[in-house]
PDB file of C-alpha atoms and ligand atoms in Angstrom:
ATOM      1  CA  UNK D  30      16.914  -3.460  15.627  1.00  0.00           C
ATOM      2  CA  UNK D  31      13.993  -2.868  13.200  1.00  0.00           C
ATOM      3  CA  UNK D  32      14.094  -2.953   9.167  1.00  0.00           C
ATOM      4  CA  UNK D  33      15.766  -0.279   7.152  1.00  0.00           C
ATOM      5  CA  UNK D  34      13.354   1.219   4.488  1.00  0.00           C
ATOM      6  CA  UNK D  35      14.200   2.819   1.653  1.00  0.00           C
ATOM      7  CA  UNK D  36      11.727   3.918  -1.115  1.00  0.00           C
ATOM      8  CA  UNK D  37      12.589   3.471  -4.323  1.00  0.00           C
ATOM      9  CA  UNK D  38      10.505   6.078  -7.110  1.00  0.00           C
ATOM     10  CA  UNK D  39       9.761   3.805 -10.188  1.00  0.00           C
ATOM     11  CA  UNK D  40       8.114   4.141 -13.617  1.00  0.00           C
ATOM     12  CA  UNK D  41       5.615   7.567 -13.667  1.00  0.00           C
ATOM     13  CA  UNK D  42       4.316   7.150 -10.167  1.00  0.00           C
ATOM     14  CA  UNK D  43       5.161   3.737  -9.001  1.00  0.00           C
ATOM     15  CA  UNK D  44       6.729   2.643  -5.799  1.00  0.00           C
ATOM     16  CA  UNK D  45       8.655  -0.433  -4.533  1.00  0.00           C
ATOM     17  CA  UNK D  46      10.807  -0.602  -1.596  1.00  0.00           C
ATOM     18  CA  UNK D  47      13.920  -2.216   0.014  1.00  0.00           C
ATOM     19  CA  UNK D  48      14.005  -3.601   3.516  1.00  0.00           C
ATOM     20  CA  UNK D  49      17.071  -4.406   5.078  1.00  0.00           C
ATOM     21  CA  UNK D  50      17.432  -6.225   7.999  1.00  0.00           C
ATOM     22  CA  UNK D  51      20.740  -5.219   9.546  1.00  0.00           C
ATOM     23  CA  UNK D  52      21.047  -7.348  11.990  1.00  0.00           C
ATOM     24  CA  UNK D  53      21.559 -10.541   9.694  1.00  0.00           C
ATOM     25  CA  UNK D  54      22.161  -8.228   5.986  1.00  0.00           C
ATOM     26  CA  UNK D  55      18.983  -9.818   4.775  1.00  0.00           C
ATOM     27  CA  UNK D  56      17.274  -7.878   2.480  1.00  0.00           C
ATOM     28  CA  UNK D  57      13.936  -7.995   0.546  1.00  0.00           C
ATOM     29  CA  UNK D  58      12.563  -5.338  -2.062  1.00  0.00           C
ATOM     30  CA  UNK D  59       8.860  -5.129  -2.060  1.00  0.00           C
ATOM     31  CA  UNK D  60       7.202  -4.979  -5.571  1.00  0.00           C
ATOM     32  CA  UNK D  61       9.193  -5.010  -9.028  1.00  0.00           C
ATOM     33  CA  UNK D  62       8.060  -2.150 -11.330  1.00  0.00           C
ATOM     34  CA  UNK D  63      10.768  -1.780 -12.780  1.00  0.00           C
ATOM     35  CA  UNK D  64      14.555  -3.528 -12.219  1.00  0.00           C
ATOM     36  CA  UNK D  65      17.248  -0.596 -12.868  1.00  0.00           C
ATOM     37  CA  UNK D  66      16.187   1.066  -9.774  1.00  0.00           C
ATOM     38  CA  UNK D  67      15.902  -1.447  -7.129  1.00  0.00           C
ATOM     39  CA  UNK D  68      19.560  -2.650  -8.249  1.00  0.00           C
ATOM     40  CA  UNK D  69      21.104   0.454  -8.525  1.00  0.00           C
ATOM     41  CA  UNK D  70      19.448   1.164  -5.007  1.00  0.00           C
ATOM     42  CA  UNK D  71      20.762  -2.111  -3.674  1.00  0.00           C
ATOM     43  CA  UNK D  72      24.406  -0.911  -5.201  1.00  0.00           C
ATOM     44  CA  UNK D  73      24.143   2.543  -3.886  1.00  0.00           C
ATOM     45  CA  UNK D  74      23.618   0.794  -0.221  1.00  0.00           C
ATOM     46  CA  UNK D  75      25.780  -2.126  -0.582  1.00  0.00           C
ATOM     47  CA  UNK D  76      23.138  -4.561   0.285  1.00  0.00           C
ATOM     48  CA  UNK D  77      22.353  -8.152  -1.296  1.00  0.00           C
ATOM     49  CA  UNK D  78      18.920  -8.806  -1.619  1.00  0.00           C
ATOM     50  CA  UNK D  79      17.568 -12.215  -0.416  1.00  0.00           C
ATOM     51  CA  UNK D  80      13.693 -12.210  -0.871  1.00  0.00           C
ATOM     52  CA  UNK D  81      11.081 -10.440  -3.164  1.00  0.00           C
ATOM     53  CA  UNK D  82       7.790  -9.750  -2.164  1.00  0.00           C
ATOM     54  CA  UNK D  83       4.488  -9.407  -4.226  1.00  0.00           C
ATOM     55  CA  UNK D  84       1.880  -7.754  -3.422  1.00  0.00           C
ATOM     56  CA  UNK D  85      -0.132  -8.515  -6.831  1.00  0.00           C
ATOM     57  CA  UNK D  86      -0.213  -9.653  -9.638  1.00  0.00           C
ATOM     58  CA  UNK D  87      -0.850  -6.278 -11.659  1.00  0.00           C
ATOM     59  CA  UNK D  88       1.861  -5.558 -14.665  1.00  0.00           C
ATOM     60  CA  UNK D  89       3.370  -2.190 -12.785  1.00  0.00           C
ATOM     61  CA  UNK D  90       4.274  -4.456  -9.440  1.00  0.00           C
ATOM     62  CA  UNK D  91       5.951  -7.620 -11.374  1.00  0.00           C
ATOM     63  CA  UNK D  92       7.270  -6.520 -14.718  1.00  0.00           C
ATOM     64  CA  UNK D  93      10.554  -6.134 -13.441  1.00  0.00           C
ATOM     65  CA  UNK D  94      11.017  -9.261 -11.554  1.00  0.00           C
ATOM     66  CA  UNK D  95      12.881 -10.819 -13.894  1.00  0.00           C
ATOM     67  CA  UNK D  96      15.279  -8.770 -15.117  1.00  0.00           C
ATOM     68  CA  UNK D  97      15.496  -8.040 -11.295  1.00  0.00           C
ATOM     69  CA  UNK D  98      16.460 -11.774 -10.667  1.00  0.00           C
ATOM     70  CA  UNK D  99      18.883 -12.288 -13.194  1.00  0.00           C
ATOM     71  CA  UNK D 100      20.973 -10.057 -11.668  1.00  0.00           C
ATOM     72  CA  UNK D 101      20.087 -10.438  -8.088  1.00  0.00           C
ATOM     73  CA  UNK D 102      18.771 -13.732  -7.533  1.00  0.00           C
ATOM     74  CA  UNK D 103      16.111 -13.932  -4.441  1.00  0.00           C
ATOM     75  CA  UNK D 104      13.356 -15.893  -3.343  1.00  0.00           C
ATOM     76  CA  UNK D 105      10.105 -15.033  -4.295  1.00  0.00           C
ATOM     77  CA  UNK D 106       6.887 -14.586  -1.960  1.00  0.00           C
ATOM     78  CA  UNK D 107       3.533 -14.309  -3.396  1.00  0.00           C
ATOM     79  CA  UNK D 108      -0.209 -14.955  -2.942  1.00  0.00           C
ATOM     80  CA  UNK D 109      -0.688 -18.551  -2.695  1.00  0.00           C
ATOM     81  CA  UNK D 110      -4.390 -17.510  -4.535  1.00  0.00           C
ATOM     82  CA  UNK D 111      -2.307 -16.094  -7.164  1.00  0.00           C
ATOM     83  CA  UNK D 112       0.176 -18.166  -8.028  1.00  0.00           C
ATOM     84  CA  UNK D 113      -1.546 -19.001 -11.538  1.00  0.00           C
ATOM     85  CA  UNK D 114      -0.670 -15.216 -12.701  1.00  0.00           C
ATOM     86  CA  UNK D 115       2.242 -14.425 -10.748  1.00  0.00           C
ATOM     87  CA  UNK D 116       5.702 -15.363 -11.801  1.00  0.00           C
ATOM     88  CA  UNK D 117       6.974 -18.304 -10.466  1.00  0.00           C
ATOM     89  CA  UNK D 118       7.024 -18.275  -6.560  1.00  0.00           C
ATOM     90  CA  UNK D 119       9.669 -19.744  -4.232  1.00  0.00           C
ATOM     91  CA  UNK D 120       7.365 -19.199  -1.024  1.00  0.00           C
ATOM     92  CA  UNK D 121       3.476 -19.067  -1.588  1.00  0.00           C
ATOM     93  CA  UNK D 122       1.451 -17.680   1.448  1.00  0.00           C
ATOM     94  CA  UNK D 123      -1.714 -17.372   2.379  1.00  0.00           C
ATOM     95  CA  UNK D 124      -3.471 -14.698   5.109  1.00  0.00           C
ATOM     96  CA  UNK D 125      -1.766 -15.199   8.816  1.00  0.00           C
ATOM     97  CA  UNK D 126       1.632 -16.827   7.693  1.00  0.00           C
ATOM     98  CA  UNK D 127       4.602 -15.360   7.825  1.00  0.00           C
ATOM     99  CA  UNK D 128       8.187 -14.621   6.064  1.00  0.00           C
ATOM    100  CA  UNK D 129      11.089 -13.833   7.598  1.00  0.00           C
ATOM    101  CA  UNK D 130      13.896 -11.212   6.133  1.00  0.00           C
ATOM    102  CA  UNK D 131      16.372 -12.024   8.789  1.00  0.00           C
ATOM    103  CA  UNK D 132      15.296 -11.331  11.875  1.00  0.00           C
ATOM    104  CA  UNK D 133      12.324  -9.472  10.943  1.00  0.00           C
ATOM    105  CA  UNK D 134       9.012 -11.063  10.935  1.00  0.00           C
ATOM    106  CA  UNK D 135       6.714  -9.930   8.478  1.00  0.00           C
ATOM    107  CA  UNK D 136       2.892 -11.265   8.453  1.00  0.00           C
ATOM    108  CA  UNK D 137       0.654 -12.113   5.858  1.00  0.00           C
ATOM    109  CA  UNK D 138      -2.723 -10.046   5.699  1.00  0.00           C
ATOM    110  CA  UNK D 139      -5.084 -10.848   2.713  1.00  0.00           C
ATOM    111  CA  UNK D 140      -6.288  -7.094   1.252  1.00  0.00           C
ATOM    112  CA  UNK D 141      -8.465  -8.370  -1.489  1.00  0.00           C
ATOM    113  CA  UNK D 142     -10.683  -5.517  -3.433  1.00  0.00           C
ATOM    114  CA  UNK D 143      -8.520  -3.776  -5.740  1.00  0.00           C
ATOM    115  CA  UNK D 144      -7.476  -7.475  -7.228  1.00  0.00           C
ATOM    116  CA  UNK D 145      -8.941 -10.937  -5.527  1.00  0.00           C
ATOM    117  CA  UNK D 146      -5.174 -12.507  -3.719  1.00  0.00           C
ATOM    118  CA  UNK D 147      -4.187  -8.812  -3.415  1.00  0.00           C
ATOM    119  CA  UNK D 148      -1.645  -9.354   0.282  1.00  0.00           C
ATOM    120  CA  UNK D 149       0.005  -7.082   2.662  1.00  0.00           C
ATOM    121  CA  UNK D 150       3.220  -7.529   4.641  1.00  0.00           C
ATOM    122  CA  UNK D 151       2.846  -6.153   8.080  1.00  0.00           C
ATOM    123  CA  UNK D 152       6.050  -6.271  10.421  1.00  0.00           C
ATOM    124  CA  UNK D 153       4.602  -5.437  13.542  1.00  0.00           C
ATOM    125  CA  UNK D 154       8.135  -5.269  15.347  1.00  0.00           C
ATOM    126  CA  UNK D 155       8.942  -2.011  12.643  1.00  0.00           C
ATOM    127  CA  UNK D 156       5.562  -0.811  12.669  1.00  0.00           C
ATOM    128  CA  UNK D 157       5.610  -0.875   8.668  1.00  0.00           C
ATOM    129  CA  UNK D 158       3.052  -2.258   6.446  1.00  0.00           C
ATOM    130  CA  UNK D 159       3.681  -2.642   2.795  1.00  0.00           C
ATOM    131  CA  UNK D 160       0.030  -1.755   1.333  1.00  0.00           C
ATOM    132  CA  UNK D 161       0.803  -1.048  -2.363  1.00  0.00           C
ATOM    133  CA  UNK D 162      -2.771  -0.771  -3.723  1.00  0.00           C
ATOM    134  CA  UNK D 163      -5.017  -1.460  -0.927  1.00  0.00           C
ATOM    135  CA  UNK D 164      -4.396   1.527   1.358  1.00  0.00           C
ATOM    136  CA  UNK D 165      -2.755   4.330  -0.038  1.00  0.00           C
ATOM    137  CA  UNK D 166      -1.997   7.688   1.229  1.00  0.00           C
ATOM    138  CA  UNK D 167      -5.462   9.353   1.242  1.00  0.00           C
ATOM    139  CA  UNK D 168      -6.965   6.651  -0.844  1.00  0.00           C
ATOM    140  CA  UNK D 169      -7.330   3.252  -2.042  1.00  0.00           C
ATOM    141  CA  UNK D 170      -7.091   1.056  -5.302  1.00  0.00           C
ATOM    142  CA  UNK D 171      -9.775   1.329  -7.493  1.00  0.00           C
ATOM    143  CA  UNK D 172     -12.040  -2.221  -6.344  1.00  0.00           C
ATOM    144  CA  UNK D 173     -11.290  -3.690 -10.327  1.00  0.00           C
ATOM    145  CA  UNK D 174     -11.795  -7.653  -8.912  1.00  0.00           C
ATOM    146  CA  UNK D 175     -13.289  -8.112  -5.641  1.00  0.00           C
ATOM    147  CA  UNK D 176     -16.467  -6.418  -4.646  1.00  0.00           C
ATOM    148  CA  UNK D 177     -17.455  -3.076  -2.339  1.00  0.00           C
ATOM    149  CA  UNK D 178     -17.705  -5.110   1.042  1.00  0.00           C
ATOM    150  CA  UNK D 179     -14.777  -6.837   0.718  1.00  0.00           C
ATOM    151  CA  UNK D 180     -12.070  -4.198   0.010  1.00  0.00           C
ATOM    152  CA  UNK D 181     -14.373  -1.981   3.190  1.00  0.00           C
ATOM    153  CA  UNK D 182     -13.691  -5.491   5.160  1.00  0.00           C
ATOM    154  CA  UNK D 183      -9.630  -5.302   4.201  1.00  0.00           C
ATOM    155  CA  UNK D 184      -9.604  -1.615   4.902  1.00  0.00           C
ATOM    156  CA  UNK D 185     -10.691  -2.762   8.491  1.00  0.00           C
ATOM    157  CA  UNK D 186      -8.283  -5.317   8.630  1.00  0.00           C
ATOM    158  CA  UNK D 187      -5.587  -2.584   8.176  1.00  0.00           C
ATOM    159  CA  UNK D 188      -7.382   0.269  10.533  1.00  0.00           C
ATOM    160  CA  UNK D 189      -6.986  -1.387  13.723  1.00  0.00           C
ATOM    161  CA  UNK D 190      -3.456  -1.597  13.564  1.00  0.00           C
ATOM    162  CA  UNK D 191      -1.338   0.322  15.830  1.00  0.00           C
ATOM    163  CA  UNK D 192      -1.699   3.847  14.602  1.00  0.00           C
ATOM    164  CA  UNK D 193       2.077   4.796  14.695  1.00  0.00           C
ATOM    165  CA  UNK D 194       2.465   1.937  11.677  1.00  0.00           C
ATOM    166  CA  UNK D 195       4.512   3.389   8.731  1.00  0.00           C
ATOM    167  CA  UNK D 196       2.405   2.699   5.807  1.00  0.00           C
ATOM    168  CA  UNK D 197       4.403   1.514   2.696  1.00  0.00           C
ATOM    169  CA  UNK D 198       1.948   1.937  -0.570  1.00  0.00           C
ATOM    170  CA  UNK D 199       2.222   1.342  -4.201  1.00  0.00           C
ATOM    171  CA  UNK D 200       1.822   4.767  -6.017  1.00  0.00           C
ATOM    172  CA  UNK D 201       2.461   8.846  -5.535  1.00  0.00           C
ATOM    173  CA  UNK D 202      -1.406   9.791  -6.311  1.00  0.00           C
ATOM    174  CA  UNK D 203      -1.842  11.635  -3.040  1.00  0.00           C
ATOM    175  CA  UNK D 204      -2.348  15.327  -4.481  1.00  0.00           C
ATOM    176  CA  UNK D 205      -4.949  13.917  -6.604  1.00  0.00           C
ATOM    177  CA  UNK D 206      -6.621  11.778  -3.767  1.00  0.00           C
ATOM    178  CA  UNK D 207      -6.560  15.032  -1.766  1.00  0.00           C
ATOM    179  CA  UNK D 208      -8.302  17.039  -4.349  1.00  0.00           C
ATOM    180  CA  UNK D 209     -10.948  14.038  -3.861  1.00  0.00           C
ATOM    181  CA  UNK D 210     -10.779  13.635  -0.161  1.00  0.00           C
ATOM    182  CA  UNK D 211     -11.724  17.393  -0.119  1.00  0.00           C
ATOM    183  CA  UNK D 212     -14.560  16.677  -1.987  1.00  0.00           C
ATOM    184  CA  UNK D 213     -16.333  14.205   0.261  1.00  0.00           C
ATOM    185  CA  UNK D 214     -14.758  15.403   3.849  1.00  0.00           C
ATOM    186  CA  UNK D 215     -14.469  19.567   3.367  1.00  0.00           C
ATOM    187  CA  UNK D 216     -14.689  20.324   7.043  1.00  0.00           C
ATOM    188  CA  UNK D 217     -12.110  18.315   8.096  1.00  0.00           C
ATOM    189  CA  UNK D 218      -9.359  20.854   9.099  1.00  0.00           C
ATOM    190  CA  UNK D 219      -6.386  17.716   9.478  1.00  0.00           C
ATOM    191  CA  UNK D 220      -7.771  17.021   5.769  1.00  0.00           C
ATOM    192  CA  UNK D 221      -7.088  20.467   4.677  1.00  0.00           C
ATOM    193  CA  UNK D 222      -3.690  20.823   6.013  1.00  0.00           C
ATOM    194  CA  UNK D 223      -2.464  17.396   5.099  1.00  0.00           C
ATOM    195  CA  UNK D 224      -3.752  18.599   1.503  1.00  0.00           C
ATOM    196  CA  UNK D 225      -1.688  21.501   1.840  1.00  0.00           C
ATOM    197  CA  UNK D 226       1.593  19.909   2.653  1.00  0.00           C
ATOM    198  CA  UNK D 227       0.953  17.380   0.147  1.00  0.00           C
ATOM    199  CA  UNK D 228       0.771  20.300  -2.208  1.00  0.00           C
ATOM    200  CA  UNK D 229       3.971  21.615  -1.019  1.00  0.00           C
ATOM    201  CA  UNK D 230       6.028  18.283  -1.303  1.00  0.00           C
ATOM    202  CA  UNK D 231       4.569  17.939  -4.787  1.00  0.00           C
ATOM    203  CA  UNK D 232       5.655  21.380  -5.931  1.00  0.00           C
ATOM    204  CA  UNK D 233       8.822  20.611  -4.524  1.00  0.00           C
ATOM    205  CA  UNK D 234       9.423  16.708  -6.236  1.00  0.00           C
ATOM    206  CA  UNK D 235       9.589  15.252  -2.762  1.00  0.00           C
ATOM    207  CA  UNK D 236       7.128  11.702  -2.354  1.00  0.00           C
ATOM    208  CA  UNK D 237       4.439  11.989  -0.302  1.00  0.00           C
ATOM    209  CA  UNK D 238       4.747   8.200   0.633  1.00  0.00           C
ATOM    210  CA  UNK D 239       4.901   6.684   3.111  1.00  0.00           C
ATOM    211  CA  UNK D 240       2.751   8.228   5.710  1.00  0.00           C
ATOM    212  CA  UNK D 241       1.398   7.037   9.310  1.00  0.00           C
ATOM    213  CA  UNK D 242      -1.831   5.264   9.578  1.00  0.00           C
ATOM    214  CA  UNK D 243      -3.197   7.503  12.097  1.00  0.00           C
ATOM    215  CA  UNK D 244      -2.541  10.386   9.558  1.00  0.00           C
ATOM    216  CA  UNK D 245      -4.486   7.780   7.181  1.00  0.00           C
ATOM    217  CA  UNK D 246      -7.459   7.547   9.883  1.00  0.00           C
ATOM    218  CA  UNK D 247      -7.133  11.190  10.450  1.00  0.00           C
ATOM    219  CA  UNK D 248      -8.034  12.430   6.771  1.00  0.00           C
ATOM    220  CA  UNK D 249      -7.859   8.982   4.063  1.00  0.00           C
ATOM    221  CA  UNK D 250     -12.197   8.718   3.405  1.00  0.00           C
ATOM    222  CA  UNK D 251     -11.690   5.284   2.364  1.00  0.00           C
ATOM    223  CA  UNK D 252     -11.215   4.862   6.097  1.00  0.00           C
ATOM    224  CA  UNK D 253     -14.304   6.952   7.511  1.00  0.00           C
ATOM    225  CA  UNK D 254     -16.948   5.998   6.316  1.00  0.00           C
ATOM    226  CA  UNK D 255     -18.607   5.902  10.045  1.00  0.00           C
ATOM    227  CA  UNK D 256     -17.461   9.405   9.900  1.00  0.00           C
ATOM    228  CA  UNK D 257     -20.532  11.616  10.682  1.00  0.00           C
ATOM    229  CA  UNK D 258     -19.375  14.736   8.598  1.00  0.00           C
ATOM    230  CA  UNK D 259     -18.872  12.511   5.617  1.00  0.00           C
ATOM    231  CA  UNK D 260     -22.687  10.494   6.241  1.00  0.00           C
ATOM    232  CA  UNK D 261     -24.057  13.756   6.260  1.00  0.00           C
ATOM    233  CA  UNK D 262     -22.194  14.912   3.714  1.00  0.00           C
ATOM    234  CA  UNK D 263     -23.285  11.975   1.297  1.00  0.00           C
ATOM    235  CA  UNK D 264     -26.690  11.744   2.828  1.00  0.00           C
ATOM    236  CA  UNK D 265     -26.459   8.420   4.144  1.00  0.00           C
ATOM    237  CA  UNK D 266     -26.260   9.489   8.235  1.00  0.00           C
ATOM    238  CA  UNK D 267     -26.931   5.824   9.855  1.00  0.00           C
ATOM    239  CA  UNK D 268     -25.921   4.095   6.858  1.00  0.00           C
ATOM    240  CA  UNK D 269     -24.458   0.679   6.772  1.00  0.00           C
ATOM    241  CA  UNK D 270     -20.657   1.804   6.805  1.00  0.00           C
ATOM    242  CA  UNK D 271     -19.780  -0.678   3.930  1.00  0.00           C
ATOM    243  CA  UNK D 272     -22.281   1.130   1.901  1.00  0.00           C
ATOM    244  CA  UNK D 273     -20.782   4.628   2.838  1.00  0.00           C
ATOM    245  CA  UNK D 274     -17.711   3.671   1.752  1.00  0.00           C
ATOM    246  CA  UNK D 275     -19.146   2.001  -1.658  1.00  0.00           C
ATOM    247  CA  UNK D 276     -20.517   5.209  -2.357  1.00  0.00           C
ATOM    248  CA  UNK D 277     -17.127   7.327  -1.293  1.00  0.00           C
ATOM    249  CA  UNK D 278     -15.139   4.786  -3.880  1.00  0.00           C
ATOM    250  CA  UNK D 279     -17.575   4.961  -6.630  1.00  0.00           C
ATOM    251  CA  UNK D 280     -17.869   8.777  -6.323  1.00  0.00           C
ATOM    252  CA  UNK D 281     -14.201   8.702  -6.900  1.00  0.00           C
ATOM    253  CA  UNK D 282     -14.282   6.332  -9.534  1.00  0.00           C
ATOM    254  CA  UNK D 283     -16.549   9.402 -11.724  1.00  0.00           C
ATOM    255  CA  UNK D 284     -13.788  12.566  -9.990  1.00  0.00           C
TER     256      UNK D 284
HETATM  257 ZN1   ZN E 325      -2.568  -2.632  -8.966  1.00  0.00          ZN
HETATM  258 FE1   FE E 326      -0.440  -0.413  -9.072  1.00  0.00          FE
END
């Protein structure tokens, strides 16, 4: 049996998640934004939750943790790295351990860029990977902490994953990410029609997260930057690819 997943709209554009093991009724929400969601989620599905997961330590992933405790109590995972700014964590991990929601094994994967101790949750055995604001649908977190090379060398970490991997991020900003994507990649006709069902979800109130990473290797820049059509379209054909995608983030950084 693999996880459950439900996706849980918080705040203006936030998202955390539940994952329910049903094997064992474990269950673990990913990210706190907010607390009146995730519990009247967990209500609405009768499930108890048993762990909470961090991806970082940024206001609009925690700020609901403990209003989210007092009324579900849970053990907390977070960055080891990050434990100063974090609330107070149960289970600290580092980059290749692992936490287990029942039966489900979920590994650690360090994603620094967008914050330094910025983690993932990959469980291989679901083929879902809780991102929040490393990779997102068609983009990336802005690189605030760490530095151009390192959020291109935790990209890489998370493209050579199987490509059927359901990927779990933190916010709905795909329409504008396509509007960017677009921008830098033009020609790229899975681009354009990704963009165009994006649009129609949108218009419609329906998330456009999760999506698959090969959809994210298909049309996300952040992830081509050995792309030819985008090195040719930045100038930089034969560029270093770290610097390609440097250049890709800052560009959006000024869209
Ligand atoms: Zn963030
Ligand atoms: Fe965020």
């Amino acid at each position: 049996m693999t996880l459950q997943i439900l996706t849980i709209p918080c705040l203006s554009d936030n998202y955390a998640y539940l994952a329910h093991d049903p094997a064992t009724g474990q269950t673990a929400a990913v990210d706190v934004p907010e607390a009146a969601p995730i519990l009247k989620a967990l209500a609405g599905k009768g499930w108890v939750l048993s762990h909470v997961l961090i991806t970082h330590h940024h206001y609009d992933h925690v700020d609901g943790l403990a209003d989210l405790l007092a009324a579900a109590p849970a053990q907390v995972v977070g960055a080891t790295a990050d434990a100063h700014r974090l609330p107070p964590l149960d289970i600290a991990v580092t980059e290749g351990d692992t936490v287990k929601i029942g039966e489900q094994t979920g590994h650690v994967l360090d994603v620094s860029g967008h914050t330094v101790g910025h983690i993932a949750f990959h469980f291989p055995d679901s083929a879902a990977i809780f991102t929040a604001d490393s990779l997102m649908a068609l983009g990336c977190g802005r690189v605030f902490e760490g530095t151009m090379p390192q959020m291109w060398h935790s990209l890489q970490k998370l493209a050579v994953l199987s490509p059927e991997t359901t990927v779990y991020s933190g916010h709905e900003y795909t329409q504008s990410n396509a509007k960017f994507a677009l921008s830098v990649d033009p020609s790229n006709s899975a681009l354009i029609s990704r963009a165009t069902a994006v649009d129609a979800a949108r218009a419609k109130g329906q998330p456009t997260v999760p999506s698959t990473l090969a959809e994210e290797l298909a049309t996300n820049p952040f992830l081509r930057a050995t792309d030819l059509d985008i090195q040719a379209h930045l100038g930089m054909v034969g560029a270093d690819p770290a610097d390609v995608f440097a250049e890709i983030r800052t560009r959006k950084d000024c869209f």
